[in-house]
JSON list of C-alpha atoms in Angstrom, two decimals:
[
{"chain": "E", "resi": 1, "resn": "MET", "atom": "CA", "xyz": [32.10, 15.88, -12.84]},
{"chain": "E", "resi": 2, "resn": "ILE", "atom": "CA", "xyz": [30.39, 13.85, -15.58]},
{"chain": "E", "resi": 3, "resn": "GLY", "atom": "CA", "xyz": [29.72, 11.10, -13.05]},
{"chain": "E", "resi": 4, "resn": "ASP", "atom": "CA", "xyz": [28.07, 13.53, -10.65]},
{"chain": "E", "resi": 5, "resn": "ILE", "atom": "CA", "xyz": [25.97, 15.01, -13.45]},
{"chain": "E", "resi": 6, "resn": "LEU", "atom": "CA", "xyz": [24.77, 11.50, -14.32]},
{"chain": "E", "resi": 7, "resn": "VAL", "atom": "CA", "xyz": [24.08, 10.76, -10.65]},
{"chain": "E", "resi": 8, "resn": "GLY", "atom": "CA", "xyz": [22.04, 13.96, -10.51]},
{"chain": "E", "resi": 9, "resn": "LEU", "atom": "CA", "xyz": [20.15, 12.89, -13.63]},
{"chain": "E", "resi": 10, "resn": "VAL", "atom": "CA", "xyz": [19.32, 9.51, -12.06]},
{"chain": "E", "resi": 11, "resn": "ALA", "atom": "CA", "xyz": [18.16, 11.30, -8.89]},
{"chain": "E", "resi": 12, "resn": "LEU", "atom": "CA", "xyz": [15.93, 13.61, -10.96]},
{"chain": "E", "resi": 13, "resn": "ILE", "atom": "CA", "xyz": [14.47, 10.66, -12.86]},
{"chain": "E", "resi": 14, "resn": "HIS", "atom": "CA", "xyz": [13.58, 9.07, -9.54]},
{"chain": "E", "resi": 15, "resn": "CYS", "atom": "CA", "xyz": [12.06, 12.28, -8.22]},
{"chain": "E", "resi": 16, "resn": "TYR", "atom": "CA", "xyz": [9.84, 12.29, -11.30]},
{"chain": "E", "resi": 17, "resn": "ILE", "atom": "CA", "xyz": [8.96, 8.62, -10.75]},
{"chain": "E", "resi": 18, "resn": "VAL", "atom": "CA", "xyz": [8.00, 9.51, -7.16]},
{"chain": "E", "resi": 19, "resn": "TYR", "atom": "CA", "xyz": [5.69, 12.22, -8.49]},
{"chain": "E", "resi": 20, "resn": "LEU", "atom": "CA", "xyz": [4.16, 9.85, -11.04]},
{"chain": "E", "resi": 21, "resn": "GLU", "atom": "CA", "xyz": [3.58, 7.06, -8.52]},
{"chain": "E", "resi": 22, "resn": "MET", "atom": "CA", "xyz": [2.47, 9.11, -5.54]},
{"chain": "E", "resi": 23, "resn": "VAL", "atom": "CA", "xyz": [0.56, 11.97, -7.16]},
{"chain": "E", "resi": 24, "resn": "LEU", "atom": "CA", "xyz": [-0.33, 11.17, -10.76]},
{"chain": "E", "resi": 25, "resn": "TRP", "atom": "CA", "xyz": [-0.92, 7.40, -10.58]},
{"chain": "E", "resi": 26, "resn": "ASP", "atom": "CA", "xyz": [-4.67, 7.49, -11.17]},
{"chain": "E", "resi": 27, "resn": "THR", "atom": "CA", "xyz": [-4.73, 10.50, -13.48]},
{"chain": "E", "resi": 28, "resn": "PRO", "atom": "CA", "xyz": [-4.76, 10.24, -17.28]},
{"chain": "E", "resi": 29, "resn": "ARG", "atom": "CA", "xyz": [-1.07, 11.15, -17.34]},
{"chain": "E", "resi": 30, "resn": "GLY", "atom": "CA", "xyz": [-0.18, 8.45, -14.81]},
{"chain": "E", "resi": 31, "resn": "CYS", "atom": "CA", "xyz": [-2.30, 5.84, -16.57]},
{"chain": "E", "resi": 32, "resn": "LYS", "atom": "CA", "xyz": [-0.60, 6.66, -19.86]},
{"chain": "E", "resi": 33, "resn": "ALA", "atom": "CA", "xyz": [2.91, 6.55, -18.35]},
{"chain": "E", "resi": 34, "resn": "PHE", "atom": "CA", "xyz": [2.35, 3.12, -16.84]},
{"chain": "E", "resi": 35, "resn": "GLY", "atom": "CA", "xyz": [-0.14, 1.70, -19.34]},
{"chain": "E", "resi": 36, "resn": "LEU", "atom": "CA", "xyz": [-2.93, 1.37, -16.78]},
{"chain": "E", "resi": 37, "resn": "THR", "atom": "CA", "xyz": [-6.68, 1.29, -17.00]},
{"chain": "E", "resi": 38, "resn": "PRO", "atom": "CA", "xyz": [-8.43, 3.86, -14.79]},
{"chain": "E", "resi": 39, "resn": "GLU", "atom": "CA", "xyz": [-10.02, 1.00, -12.79]},
{"chain": "E", "resi": 40, "resn": "PHE", "atom": "CA", "xyz": [-6.68, -0.67, -12.07]},
{"chain": "E", "resi": 41, "resn": "ALA", "atom": "CA", "xyz": [-5.04, 2.66, -11.24]},
{"chain": "E", "resi": 42, "resn": "SER", "atom": "CA", "xyz": [-7.78, 3.47, -8.76]},
{"chain": "E", "resi": 43, "resn": "ALA", "atom": "CA", "xyz": [-7.60, 0.02, -7.13]},
{"chain": "E", "resi": 44, "resn": "SER", "atom": "CA", "xyz": [-3.79, 0.10, -6.85]},
{"chain": "E", "resi": 45, "resn": "LYS", "atom": "CA", "xyz": [-3.26, 3.73, -5.82]},
{"chain": "E", "resi": 46, "resn": "VAL", "atom": "CA", "xyz": [-2.07, 2.91, -2.29]},
{"chain": "E", "resi": 47, "resn": "LEU", "atom": "CA", "xyz": [0.36, 0.28, -3.59]},
{"chain": "E", "resi": 48, "resn": "ALA", "atom": "CA", "xyz": [1.73, 2.77, -6.13]},
{"chain": "E", "resi": 49, "resn": "ALA", "atom": "CA", "xyz": [2.29, 5.35, -3.39]},
{"chain": "E", "resi": 50, "resn": "ASN", "atom": "CA", "xyz": [4.36, 2.75, -1.53]},
{"chain": "E", "resi": 51, "resn": "LEU", "atom": "CA", "xyz": [6.42, 2.18, -4.68]},
{"chain": "E", "resi": 52, "resn": "GLY", "atom": "CA", "xyz": [6.87, 5.92, -4.99]},
{"chain": "E", "resi": 53, "resn": "LEU", "atom": "CA", "xyz": [8.16, 6.15, -1.45]},
{"chain": "E", "resi": 54, "resn": "TYR", "atom": "CA", "xyz": [10.86, 3.57, -2.18]},
{"chain": "E", "resi": 55, "resn": "ASN", "atom": "CA", "xyz": [11.89, 5.47, -5.30]},
{"chain": "E", "resi": 56, "resn": "GLY", "atom": "CA", "xyz": [12.06, 8.57, -3.13]},
{"chain": "E", "resi": 57, "resn": "PHE", "atom": "CA", "xyz": [14.54, 6.83, -0.83]},
{"chain": "E", "resi": 58, "resn": "LEU", "atom": "CA", "xyz": [16.71, 6.00, -3.85]},
{"chain": "E", "resi": 59, "resn": "ALA", "atom": "CA", "xyz": [16.64, 9.64, -4.97]},
{"chain": "E", "resi": 60, "resn": "ALA", "atom": "CA", "xyz": [17.42, 10.83, -1.43]},
{"chain": "E", "resi": 61, "resn": "GLY", "atom": "CA", "xyz": [20.39, 8.48, -1.19]},
{"chain": "E", "resi": 62, "resn": "LEU", "atom": "CA", "xyz": [21.80, 9.74, -4.48]},
{"chain": "E", "resi": 63, "resn": "ILE", "atom": "CA", "xyz": [21.31, 13.36, -3.43]},
{"chain": "E", "resi": 64, "resn": "TRP", "atom": "CA", "xyz": [23.01, 12.61, -0.12]},
{"chain": "E", "resi": 65, "resn": "GLY", "atom": "CA", "xyz": [25.97, 11.12, -1.98]},
{"chain": "E", "resi": 66, "resn": "LEU", "atom": "CA", "xyz": [26.17, 14.20, -4.20]},
{"chain": "E", "resi": 67, "resn": "TYR", "atom": "CA", "xyz": [26.03, 16.46, -1.14]},
{"chain": "E", "resi": 68, "resn": "LEU", "atom": "CA", "xyz": [29.05, 14.66, 0.32]},
{"chain": "E", "resi": 69, "resn": "GLY", "atom": "CA", "xyz": [31.09, 15.27, -2.84]},
{"chain": "E", "resi": 70, "resn": "ALA", "atom": "CA", "xyz": [34.11, 13.01, -3.29]},
{"chain": "E", "resi": 71, "resn": "GLY", "atom": "CA", "xyz": [33.48, 11.56, 0.17]},
{"chain": "E", "resi": 72, "resn": "GLY", "atom": "CA", "xyz": [30.11, 10.27, -1.04]},
{"chain": "E", "resi": 73, "resn": "PHE", "atom": "CA", "xyz": [31.55, 7.91, -3.67]},
{"chain": "E", "resi": 74, "resn": "GLN", "atom": "CA", "xyz": [30.53, 4.72, -1.86]},
{"chain": "E", "resi": 75, "resn": "ILE", "atom": "CA", "xyz": [27.06, 6.06, -1.08]},
{"chain": "E", "resi": 76, "resn": "LYS", "atom": "CA", "xyz": [26.51, 7.06, -4.71]},
{"chain": "E", "resi": 77, "resn": "MET", "atom": "CA", "xyz": [27.72, 3.66, -5.89]},
{"chain": "E", "resi": 78, "resn": "PHE", "atom": "CA", "xyz": [25.48, 1.81, -3.43]},
{"chain": "E", "resi": 79, "resn": "PHE", "atom": "CA", "xyz": [22.34, 3.69, -4.46]},
{"chain": "E", "resi": 80, "resn": "LEU", "atom": "CA", "xyz": [23.20, 3.50, -8.16]},
{"chain": "E", "resi": 81, "resn": "LEU", "atom": "CA", "xyz": [23.61, -0.28, -7.83]},
{"chain": "E", "resi": 82, "resn": "CYS", "atom": "CA", "xyz": [20.22, -0.43, -6.08]},
{"chain": "E", "resi": 83, "resn": "VAL", "atom": "CA", "xyz": [18.68, 1.55, -8.95]},
{"chain": "E", "resi": 84, "resn": "ALA", "atom": "CA", "xyz": [20.34, -0.64, -11.59]},
{"chain": "E", "resi": 85, "resn": "ILE", "atom": "CA", "xyz": [19.25, -3.88, -9.91]},
{"chain": "E", "resi": 86, "resn": "ALA", "atom": "CA", "xyz": [15.70, -2.61, -9.41]},
{"chain": "E", "resi": 87, "resn": "GLY", "atom": "CA", "xyz": [15.69, -1.55, -13.05]},
{"chain": "E", "resi": 88, "resn": "LEU", "atom": "CA", "xyz": [16.80, -5.00, -14.20]},
{"chain": "E", "resi": 89, "resn": "TYR", "atom": "CA", "xyz": [14.04, -6.59, -12.16]},
{"chain": "E", "resi": 90, "resn": "GLY", "atom": "CA", "xyz": [11.53, -4.08, -13.48]},
{"chain": "E", "resi": 91, "resn": "ALA", "atom": "CA", "xyz": [12.62, -4.73, -17.06]},
{"chain": "E", "resi": 92, "resn": "ALA", "atom": "CA", "xyz": [12.19, -8.47, -16.54]},
{"chain": "E", "resi": 93, "resn": "THR", "atom": "CA", "xyz": [8.81, -8.23, -14.81]},
{"chain": "E", "resi": 94, "resn": "VAL", "atom": "CA", "xyz": [7.15, -5.03, -16.04]},
{"chain": "E", "resi": 95, "resn": "GLY", "atom": "CA", "xyz": [8.59, -4.15, -19.42]},
{"chain": "E", "resi": 96, "resn": "ARG", "atom": "CA", "xyz": [11.66, -3.34, -21.42]},
{"chain": "E", "resi": 97, "resn": "LYS", "atom": "CA", "xyz": [11.06, 0.41, -21.12]},
{"chain": "E", "resi": 98, "resn": "VAL", "atom": "CA", "xyz": [12.35, 0.24, -17.53]},
{"chain": "E", "resi": 99, "resn": "LEU", "atom": "CA", "xyz": [15.72, -0.92, -18.83]},
{"chain": "E", "resi": 100, "resn": "PHE", "atom": "CA", "xyz": [16.16, 2.35, -20.73]},
{"chain": "E", "resi": 101, "resn": "VAL", "atom": "CA", "xyz": [14.55, 4.72, -18.25]},
{"chain": "E", "resi": 102, "resn": "GLN", "atom": "CA", "xyz": [16.07, 3.37, -15.04]},
{"chain": "E", "resi": 103, "resn": "THR", "atom": "CA", "xyz": [18.87, 0.85, -15.59]},
{"chain": "E", "resi": 104, "resn": "ALA", "atom": "CA", "xyz": [20.83, 2.45, -18.43]},
{"chain": "E", "resi": 105, "resn": "PRO", "atom": "CA", "xyz": [21.27, 5.87, -16.77]},
{"chain": "E", "resi": 106, "resn": "ALA", "atom": "CA", "xyz": [22.33, 4.21, -13.50]},
{"chain": "E", "resi": 107, "resn": "VAL", "atom": "CA", "xyz": [24.87, 1.98, -15.27]},
{"chain": "E", "resi": 108, "resn": "LEU", "atom": "CA", "xyz": [26.29, 4.95, -17.18]},
{"chain": "E", "resi": 109, "resn": "ALA", "atom": "CA", "xyz": [26.65, 6.87, -13.90]},
{"chain": "E", "resi": 110, "resn": "ILE", "atom": "CA", "xyz": [28.36, 3.85, -12.26]},
{"chain": "E", "resi": 111, "resn": "ILE", "atom": "CA", "xyz": [30.83, 3.60, -15.13]},
{"chain": "E", "resi": 112, "resn": "ALA", "atom": "CA", "xyz": [31.54, 7.35, -15.09]},
{"chain": "E", "resi": 113, "resn": "LEU", "atom": "CA", "xyz": [32.10, 7.37, -11.32]},
{"chain": "E", "resi": 114, "resn": "TRP", "atom": "CA", "xyz": [34.26, 4.26, -11.47]},
{"chain": "E", "resi": 115, "resn": "LEU", "atom": "CA", "xyz": [36.44, 5.82, -14.18]},
{"chain": "E", "resi": 116, "resn": "GLY", "atom": "CA", "xyz": [36.67, 9.07, -12.24]},
{"chain": "E", "resi": 117, "resn": "LEU", "atom": "CA", "xyz": [35.00, 11.10, -14.98]}
]
């Protein structure tokens, strides 16, 4: 149960990231969240929406795994690994904050699922 709660948390985080990247990217809130200038946010809005779509697929995969219950173990693990790897890349290329927002929750969920918690 703890593992599924953590999977749900990772899915919710990614739903919020989708909202930030697809809807709020060029707003003051989006600029603050990602440390952007209004000019850069405006110029990169379409690219950000594409990023948001990919994060949406990660959230959808995690929700699908949760929907399947115990039978969704492999699906949850696959999408959590995708999130963790993307988070590591983001931490290396964008900033350390990604490590705590994206990677750490995914790794905790992986460990909890693996241990059957």
